[in-house]
Amino acid sequence: MEEGPQNVHFIGIGGSGMSGIATILLEQGYQVSGSDLMQGEATSRLKNMGAKIFFGHDRANIGHDTDMVVISTAIKENNPELIAARERGIKVVKRGEMLAELMAVKKGIAVAGAHGKTTTSAMIALVLEKNGLNPTVVVGGDINELGGNAKLGRGEFLVAEADESDGSFLLLPPLIEVITNIEDDHLDYYGSREAIKDAFQEFIDKVPPDGHVIICVDDANVREMEIKQTERVITYGIGHPADYMARNIRSEGLGTLADIYYKGDKLGQLELNVPGLHNINNAMAAIAVGRLLGLQFGAIAKSLKNFRGVHRRFQILGDVNGIFVIDDYAHHPTEVKATLRAAQQTKANRVIGVFQPHRFTRTKFLFKEFGEAFSDADVIVINEIYAAGETPIEGISADLIVNAITDREKRPVHYFRTAEEITDFLYEIAEPGDIILTLGAGNIWKVGTNLVERLKAR
């Protein structure tokens, strides 16, 4: 960014990626304003930090002294603030471009992949923070130990999610890349799996000669990537030979333990207070980054043992008389399947999966895969699609997913159109020992919070 104080306005400042960048700019001393449609935790936090927040989009929100406007791909061309900025000749940059500018003055650690980006980024950030490296952090969810989704650090590293959804991860200049997996998601942008893989290949090719690529080889699409200088590659996985491997994996309550090996040599035991095989893989990525930066396994493992998760990633909303209500952001079939399996591995009495499909386009492309994602749910509840700003598509509704699950599972699927109906249903069937898991990137979490309050009043 240019030298000296600036006035930066964010259109859609409450979004997970936008709010993180706004936080960094505020901590750097910039004047920050922004607009969003609704108040939330992020807008409240930014307001308390000194940002000027507007609710609703209006051309008057662009102050006379605004030097730059930041937008996400969710902002349409007819947005009145965007139109006003362009009419006045104000510089307009995309969120990905702004993150790239922040990373350019640090040593970037960028985490990419269809799933696991936020948790893996958060684990890496915590490992660096707890071991004195004082990183700058910009991730897509609030890290419990950091009290937010971003912080300005005095150290030389910047840990960030690399968002592939709109191709903006190709703008980043990372020194270290982590790739968790590659899947058919965001097909509304890419059009095909091959286009997605081509984008990830371009991302890998961006790593400088002194950089490294850390990849999860459990994922077949990742294994197919071409990396010209193999000495720069570090692999990890559970079900496929890798540099870092986890063995003797076992569940303990809502936690997971494993023995970690590097090139056949045992490093020690990893103990996590979050469940699931997917989190063992996420943690191995953090171990690989930490050891690459010179940290000892014992110190890394100690930091990861203290990891309490990320907001909306297997987040415990309440434990009421032995009924656990948990919320997770999972919105892709692979994420849903992994999260339900993690819940089942806790030896719960029943796992009750409550899923709100996210976006009409994702439902259109992946409804068959969603049909295969619920085998670990003892009770399946489906809500109507959360549009996320999309225009409805004729013939695309939650019925597609309900029918796909029914065809696969040969058992009842409970469909409810409203959150109130779901809450009433869950209240009636909940028993001690159950895990009730709300799943989705929309507002299904409200069902969980409302249910907890009702259960407390039983």
PDB file of N, CA and C in Angstrom, residues 394-456:
ATOM      1  N   GLU A 394     -34.638 -22.568 -11.348  1.00  0.00           N
ATOM      2  CA  GLU A 394     -35.843 -23.380 -11.508  1.00  0.00           C
ATOM      3  C   GLU A 394     -35.509 -24.867 -11.372  1.00  0.00           C
ATOM      4  N   GLY A 395     -36.275 -25.553 -10.550  1.00  0.00           N
ATOM      5  CA  GLY A 395     -36.087 -26.988 -10.364  1.00  0.00           C
ATOM      6  C   GLY A 395     -35.051 -27.362  -9.329  1.00  0.00           C
ATOM      7  N   ILE A 396     -34.378 -26.369  -8.741  1.00  0.00           N
ATOM      8  CA  ILE A 396     -33.336 -26.643  -7.748  1.00  0.00           C
ATOM      9  C   ILE A 396     -33.854 -26.275  -6.364  1.00  0.00           C
ATOM     10  N   SER A 397     -34.008 -27.271  -5.519  1.00  0.00           N
ATOM     11  CA  SER A 397     -34.458 -27.053  -4.144  1.00  0.00           C
ATOM     12  C   SER A 397     -33.844 -28.125  -3.263  1.00  0.00           C
ATOM     13  N   ALA A 398     -34.112 -28.033  -1.966  1.00  0.00           N
ATOM     14  CA  ALA A 398     -33.593 -29.028  -1.027  1.00  0.00           C
ATOM     15  C   ALA A 398     -34.155 -30.415  -1.300  1.00  0.00           C
ATOM     16  N   ASP A 399     -35.274 -30.499  -2.025  1.00  0.00           N
ATOM     17  CA  ASP A 399     -35.844 -31.806  -2.367  1.00  0.00           C
ATOM     18  C   ASP A 399     -34.839 -32.688  -3.102  1.00  0.00           C
ATOM     19  N   LEU A 400     -33.980 -32.087  -3.912  1.00  0.00           N
ATOM     20  CA  LEU A 400     -32.967 -32.865  -4.626  1.00  0.00           C
ATOM     21  C   LEU A 400     -32.069 -33.613  -3.654  1.00  0.00           C
ATOM     22  N   ILE A 401     -31.660 -32.926  -2.594  1.00  0.00           N
ATOM     23  CA  ILE A 401     -30.788 -33.552  -1.601  1.00  0.00           C
ATOM     24  C   ILE A 401     -31.559 -34.571  -0.770  1.00  0.00           C
ATOM     25  N   VAL A 402     -32.772 -34.218  -0.373  1.00  0.00           N
ATOM     26  CA  VAL A 402     -33.608 -35.152   0.396  1.00  0.00           C
ATOM     27  C   VAL A 402     -33.785 -36.453  -0.380  1.00  0.00           C
ATOM     28  N   ASN A 403     -34.125 -36.353  -1.647  1.00  0.00           N
ATOM     29  CA  ASN A 403     -34.343 -37.551  -2.465  1.00  0.00           C
ATOM     30  C   ASN A 403     -33.053 -38.342  -2.671  1.00  0.00           C
ATOM     31  N   ALA A 404     -31.933 -37.631  -2.838  1.00  0.00           N
ATOM     32  CA  ALA A 404     -30.651 -38.319  -3.024  1.00  0.00           C
ATOM     33  C   ALA A 404     -30.265 -39.100  -1.770  1.00  0.00           C
ATOM     34  N   ILE A 405     -30.491 -38.505  -0.598  1.00  0.00           N
ATOM     35  CA  ILE A 405     -30.186 -39.197   0.657  1.00  0.00           C
ATOM     36  C   ILE A 405     -31.114 -40.392   0.843  1.00  0.00           C
ATOM     37  N   THR A 406     -32.396 -40.197   0.586  1.00  0.00           N
ATOM     38  CA  THR A 406     -33.374 -41.277   0.749  1.00  0.00           C
ATOM     39  C   THR A 406     -33.045 -42.455  -0.158  1.00  0.00           C
ATOM     40  N   ASP A 407     -32.681 -42.174  -1.405  1.00  0.00           N
ATOM     41  CA  ASP A 407     -32.319 -43.241  -2.344  1.00  0.00           C
ATOM     42  C   ASP A 407     -31.103 -44.017  -1.854  1.00  0.00           C
ATOM     43  N   ARG A 408     -30.174 -43.310  -1.231  1.00  0.00           N
ATOM     44  CA  ARG A 408     -28.932 -43.937  -0.774  1.00  0.00           C
ATOM     45  C   ARG A 408     -29.120 -44.676   0.549  1.00  0.00           C
ATOM     46  N   GLU A 409     -29.768 -44.025   1.504  1.00  0.00           N
ATOM     47  CA  GLU A 409     -29.830 -44.543   2.869  1.00  0.00           C
ATOM     48  C   GLU A 409     -31.014 -45.478   3.120  1.00  0.00           C
ATOM     49  N   LYS A 410     -32.041 -45.373   2.289  1.00  0.00           N
ATOM     50  CA  LYS A 410     -33.237 -46.213   2.461  1.00  0.00           C
ATOM     51  C   LYS A 410     -33.854 -46.056   3.848  1.00  0.00           C
ATOM     52  N   ARG A 411     -33.864 -44.821   4.340  1.00  0.00           N
ATOM     53  CA  ARG A 411     -34.468 -44.521   5.638  1.00  0.00           C
ATOM     54  C   ARG A 411     -35.002 -43.095   5.602  1.00  0.00           C
ATOM     55  N   PRO A 412     -35.843 -42.747   6.583  1.00  0.00           N
ATOM     56  CA  PRO A 412     -36.495 -41.431   6.530  1.00  0.00           C
ATOM     57  C   PRO A 412     -35.510 -40.262   6.627  1.00  0.00           C
ATOM     58  N   VAL A 413     -35.827 -39.213   5.916  1.00  0.00           N
ATOM     59  CA  VAL A 413     -35.129 -37.929   6.028  1.00  0.00           C
ATOM     60  C   VAL A 413     -36.183 -36.895   6.405  1.00  0.00           C
ATOM     61  N   HIS A 414     -35.901 -36.124   7.439  1.00  0.00           N
ATOM     62  CA  HIS A 414     -36.871 -35.151   7.937  1.00  0.00           C
ATOM     63  C   HIS A 414     -36.594 -33.794   7.295  1.00  0.00           C
ATOM     64  N   TYR A 415     -37.544 -33.315   6.499  1.00  0.00           N
ATOM     65  CA  TYR A 415     -37.390 -32.014   5.841  1.00  0.00           C
ATOM     66  C   TYR A 415     -38.295 -30.986   6.514  1.00  0.00           C
ATOM     67  N   PHE A 416     -37.713 -29.828   6.816  1.00  0.00           N
ATOM     68  CA  PHE A 416     -38.481 -28.713   7.373  1.00  0.00           C
ATOM     69  C   PHE A 416     -38.075 -27.442   6.640  1.00  0.00           C
ATOM     70  N   ARG A 417     -39.057 -26.628   6.343  1.00  0.00           N
ATOM     71  CA  ARG A 417     -38.785 -25.397   5.604  1.00  0.00           C
ATOM     72  C   ARG A 417     -38.233 -24.300   6.502  1.00  0.00           C
ATOM     73  N   THR A 418     -38.692 -24.237   7.761  1.00  0.00           N
ATOM     74  CA  THR A 418     -38.307 -23.122   8.630  1.00  0.00           C
ATOM     75  C   THR A 418     -37.440 -23.580   9.792  1.00  0.00           C
ATOM     76  N   ALA A 419     -36.672 -22.635  10.311  1.00  0.00           N
ATOM     77  CA  ALA A 419     -35.827 -22.912  11.475  1.00  0.00           C
ATOM     78  C   ALA A 419     -36.666 -23.243  12.698  1.00  0.00           C
ATOM     79  N   GLU A 420     -37.810 -22.600  12.819  1.00  0.00           N
ATOM     80  CA  GLU A 420     -38.685 -22.838  13.977  1.00  0.00           C
ATOM     81  C   GLU A 420     -39.179 -24.282  13.997  1.00  0.00           C
ATOM     82  N   GLU A 421     -39.536 -24.799  12.836  1.00  0.00           N
ATOM     83  CA  GLU A 421     -39.994 -26.190  12.756  1.00  0.00           C
ATOM     84  C   GLU A 421     -38.877 -27.154  13.148  1.00  0.00           C
ATOM     85  N   ILE A 422     -37.666 -26.854  12.708  1.00  0.00           N
ATOM     86  CA  ILE A 422     -36.531 -27.717  13.048  1.00  0.00           C
ATOM     87  C   ILE A 422     -36.279 -27.700  14.550  1.00  0.00           C
ATOM     88  N   THR A 423     -36.278 -26.514  15.136  1.00  0.00           N
ATOM     89  CA  THR A 423     -36.033 -26.391  16.575  1.00  0.00           C
ATOM     90  C   THR A 423     -37.083 -27.162  17.367  1.00  0.00           C
ATOM     91  N   ASP A 424     -38.342 -27.044  16.985  1.00  0.00           N
ATOM     92  CA  ASP A 424     -39.417 -27.777  17.663  1.00  0.00           C
ATOM     93  C   ASP A 424     -39.184 -29.284  17.571  1.00  0.00           C
ATOM     94  N   PHE A 425     -38.818 -29.763  16.390  1.00  0.00           N
ATOM     95  CA  PHE A 425     -38.583 -31.193  16.178  1.00  0.00           C
ATOM     96  C   PHE A 425     -37.423 -31.692  17.043  1.00  0.00           C
ATOM     97  N   LEU A 426     -36.320 -30.953  17.043  1.00  0.00           N
ATOM     98  CA  LEU A 426     -35.148 -31.357  17.822  1.00  0.00           C
ATOM     99  C   LEU A 426     -35.445 -31.352  19.314  1.00  0.00           C
ATOM    100  N   TYR A 427     -36.187 -30.369  19.753  1.00  0.00           N
ATOM    101  CA  TYR A 427     -36.552 -30.275  21.173  1.00  0.00           C
ATOM    102  C   TYR A 427     -37.327 -31.514  21.613  1.00  0.00           C
ATOM    103  N   GLU A 428     -38.188 -32.013  20.744  1.00  0.00           N
ATOM    104  CA  GLU A 428     -39.021 -33.167  21.094  1.00  0.00           C
ATOM    105  C   GLU A 428     -38.227 -34.465  21.126  1.00  0.00           C
ATOM    106  N   ILE A 429     -37.215 -34.608  20.269  1.00  0.00           N
ATOM    107  CA  ILE A 429     -36.537 -35.906  20.157  1.00  0.00           C
ATOM    108  C   ILE A 429     -35.224 -35.982  20.926  1.00  0.00           C
ATOM    109  N   ALA A 430     -34.672 -34.849  21.367  1.00  0.00           N
ATOM    110  CA  ALA A 430     -33.343 -34.835  21.986  1.00  0.00           C
ATOM    111  C   ALA A 430     -33.314 -35.647  23.271  1.00  0.00           C
ATOM    112  N   GLU A 431     -32.250 -36.470  23.414  1.00  0.00           N
ATOM    113  CA  GLU A 431     -32.064 -37.300  24.599  1.00  0.00           C
ATOM    114  C   GLU A 431     -30.627 -37.165  25.093  1.00  0.00           C
ATOM    115  N   PRO A 432     -30.385 -37.413  26.394  1.00  0.00           N
ATOM    116  CA  PRO A 432     -29.010 -37.406  26.905  1.00  0.00           C
ATOM    117  C   PRO A 432     -28.131 -38.370  26.107  1.00  0.00           C
ATOM    118  N   GLY A 433     -26.917 -37.924  25.800  1.00  0.00           N
ATOM    119  CA  GLY A 433     -25.997 -38.721  25.000  1.00  0.00           C
ATOM    120  C   GLY A 433     -26.014 -38.384  23.527  1.00  0.00           C
ATOM    121  N   ASP A 434     -26.996 -37.581  23.092  1.00  0.00           N
ATOM    122  CA  ASP A 434     -27.070 -37.177  21.687  1.00  0.00           C
ATOM    123  C   ASP A 434     -26.073 -36.066  21.377  1.00  0.00           C
ATOM    124  N   ILE A 435     -25.560 -36.084  20.157  1.00  0.00           N
ATOM    125  CA  ILE A 435     -24.888 -34.920  19.575  1.00  0.00           C
ATOM    126  C   ILE A 435     -25.795 -34.391  18.471  1.00  0.00           C
ATOM    127  N   ILE A 436     -26.237 -33.160  18.629  1.00  0.00           N
ATOM    128  CA  ILE A 436     -27.046 -32.494  17.604  1.00  0.00           C
ATOM    129  C   ILE A 436     -26.125 -31.531  16.870  1.00  0.00           C
ATOM    130  N   LEU A 437     -25.938 -31.777  15.588  1.00  0.00           N
ATOM    131  CA  LEU A 437     -24.917 -31.074  14.814  1.00  0.00           C
ATOM    132  C   LEU A 437     -25.569 -30.274  13.695  1.00  0.00           C
ATOM    133  N   THR A 438     -25.532 -28.939  13.809  1.00  0.00           N
ATOM    134  CA  THR A 438     -26.019 -28.091  12.724  1.00  0.00           C
ATOM    135  C   THR A 438     -24.890 -27.862  11.731  1.00  0.00           C
ATOM    136  N   LEU A 439     -25.211 -27.988  10.446  1.00  0.00           N
ATOM    137  CA  LEU A 439     -24.205 -27.965   9.386  1.00  0.00           C
ATOM    138  C   LEU A 439     -24.626 -27.008   8.281  1.00  0.00           C
ATOM    139  N   GLY A 440     -23.703 -26.137   7.862  1.00  0.00           N
ATOM    140  CA  GLY A 440     -23.997 -25.245   6.746  1.00  0.00           C
ATOM    141  C   GLY A 440     -23.331 -23.900   6.900  1.00  0.00           C
ATOM    142  N   ALA A 441     -23.132 -23.222   5.765  1.00  0.00           N
ATOM    143  CA  ALA A 441     -22.462 -21.925   5.762  1.00  0.00           C
ATOM    144  C   ALA A 441     -23.434 -20.764   5.890  1.00  0.00           C
ATOM    145  N   GLY A 442     -24.722 -21.060   6.032  1.00  0.00           N
ATOM    146  CA  GLY A 442     -25.722 -20.005   6.161  1.00  0.00           C
ATOM    147  C   GLY A 442     -26.005 -19.663   7.607  1.00  0.00           C
ATOM    148  N   ASN A 443     -27.291 -19.595   7.957  1.00  0.00           N
ATOM    149  CA  ASN A 443     -27.662 -19.188   9.315  1.00  0.00           C
ATOM    150  C   ASN A 443     -28.264 -20.325  10.134  1.00  0.00           C
ATOM    151  N   ILE A 444     -27.946 -21.568   9.776  1.00  0.00           N
ATOM    152  CA  ILE A 444     -28.482 -22.723  10.500  1.00  0.00           C
ATOM    153  C   ILE A 444     -28.001 -22.753  11.947  1.00  0.00           C
ATOM    154  N   TRP A 445     -26.911 -22.060  12.241  1.00  0.00           N
ATOM    155  CA  TRP A 445     -26.399 -22.015  13.617  1.00  0.00           C
ATOM    156  C   TRP A 445     -27.441 -21.451  14.585  1.00  0.00           C
ATOM    157  N   LYS A 446     -28.342 -20.627  14.069  1.00  0.00           N
ATOM    158  CA  LYS A 446     -29.364 -20.052  14.940  1.00  0.00           C
ATOM    159  C   LYS A 446     -30.276 -21.135  15.519  1.00  0.00           C
ATOM    160  N   VAL A 447     -30.481 -22.207  14.771  1.00  0.00           N
ATOM    161  CA  VAL A 447     -31.253 -23.334  15.295  1.00  0.00           C
ATOM    162  C   VAL A 447     -30.569 -23.883  16.538  1.00  0.00           C
ATOM    163  N   GLY A 448     -29.251 -24.026  16.468  1.00  0.00           N
ATOM    164  CA  GLY A 448     -28.507 -24.550  17.609  1.00  0.00           C
ATOM    165  C   GLY A 448     -28.585 -23.663  18.833  1.00  0.00           C
ATOM    166  N   THR A 449     -28.383 -22.365  18.643  1.00  0.00           N
ATOM    167  CA  THR A 449     -28.412 -21.459  19.801  1.00  0.00           C
ATOM    168  C   THR A 449     -29.810 -21.390  20.405  1.00  0.00           C
ATOM    169  N   ASN A 450     -30.839 -21.378  19.567  1.00  0.00           N
ATOM    170  CA  ASN A 450     -32.212 -21.360  20.083  1.00  0.00           C
ATOM    171  C   ASN A 450     -32.553 -22.663  20.799  1.00  0.00           C
ATOM    172  N   LEU A 451     -32.067 -23.774  20.260  1.00  0.00           N
ATOM    173  CA  LEU A 451     -32.333 -25.067  20.887  1.00  0.00           C
ATOM    174  C   LEU A 451     -31.692 -25.149  22.266  1.00  0.00           C
ATOM    175  N   VAL A 452     -30.468 -24.661  22.386  1.00  0.00           N
ATOM    176  CA  VAL A 452     -29.790 -24.679  23.690  1.00  0.00           C
ATOM    177  C   VAL A 452     -30.613 -23.934  24.732  1.00  0.00           C
ATOM    178  N   GLU A 453     -31.114 -22.763  24.371  1.00  0.00           N
ATOM    179  CA  GLU A 453     -31.918 -21.983  25.320  1.00  0.00           C
ATOM    180  C   GLU A 453     -33.196 -22.723  25.707  1.00  0.00           C
ATOM    181  N   ARG A 454     -33.832 -23.374  24.760  1.00  0.00           N
ATOM    182  CA  ARG A 454     -35.055 -24.110  25.073  1.00  0.00           C
ATOM    183  C   ARG A 454     -34.767 -25.330  25.943  1.00  0.00           C
ATOM    184  N   LEU A 455     -33.658 -26.011  25.668  1.00  0.00           N
ATOM    185  CA  LEU A 455     -33.309 -27.182  26.480  1.00  0.00           C
ATOM    186  C   LEU A 455     -32.989 -26.787  27.917  1.00  0.00           C
ATOM    187  N   LYS A 456     -32.362 -25.626  28.080  1.00  0.00           N
ATOM    188  CA  LYS A 456     -32.049 -25.152  29.434  1.00  0.00           C
ATOM    189  C   LYS A 456     -33.320 -24.886  30.240  1.00  0.00           C
TER     190      LYS A 456
END
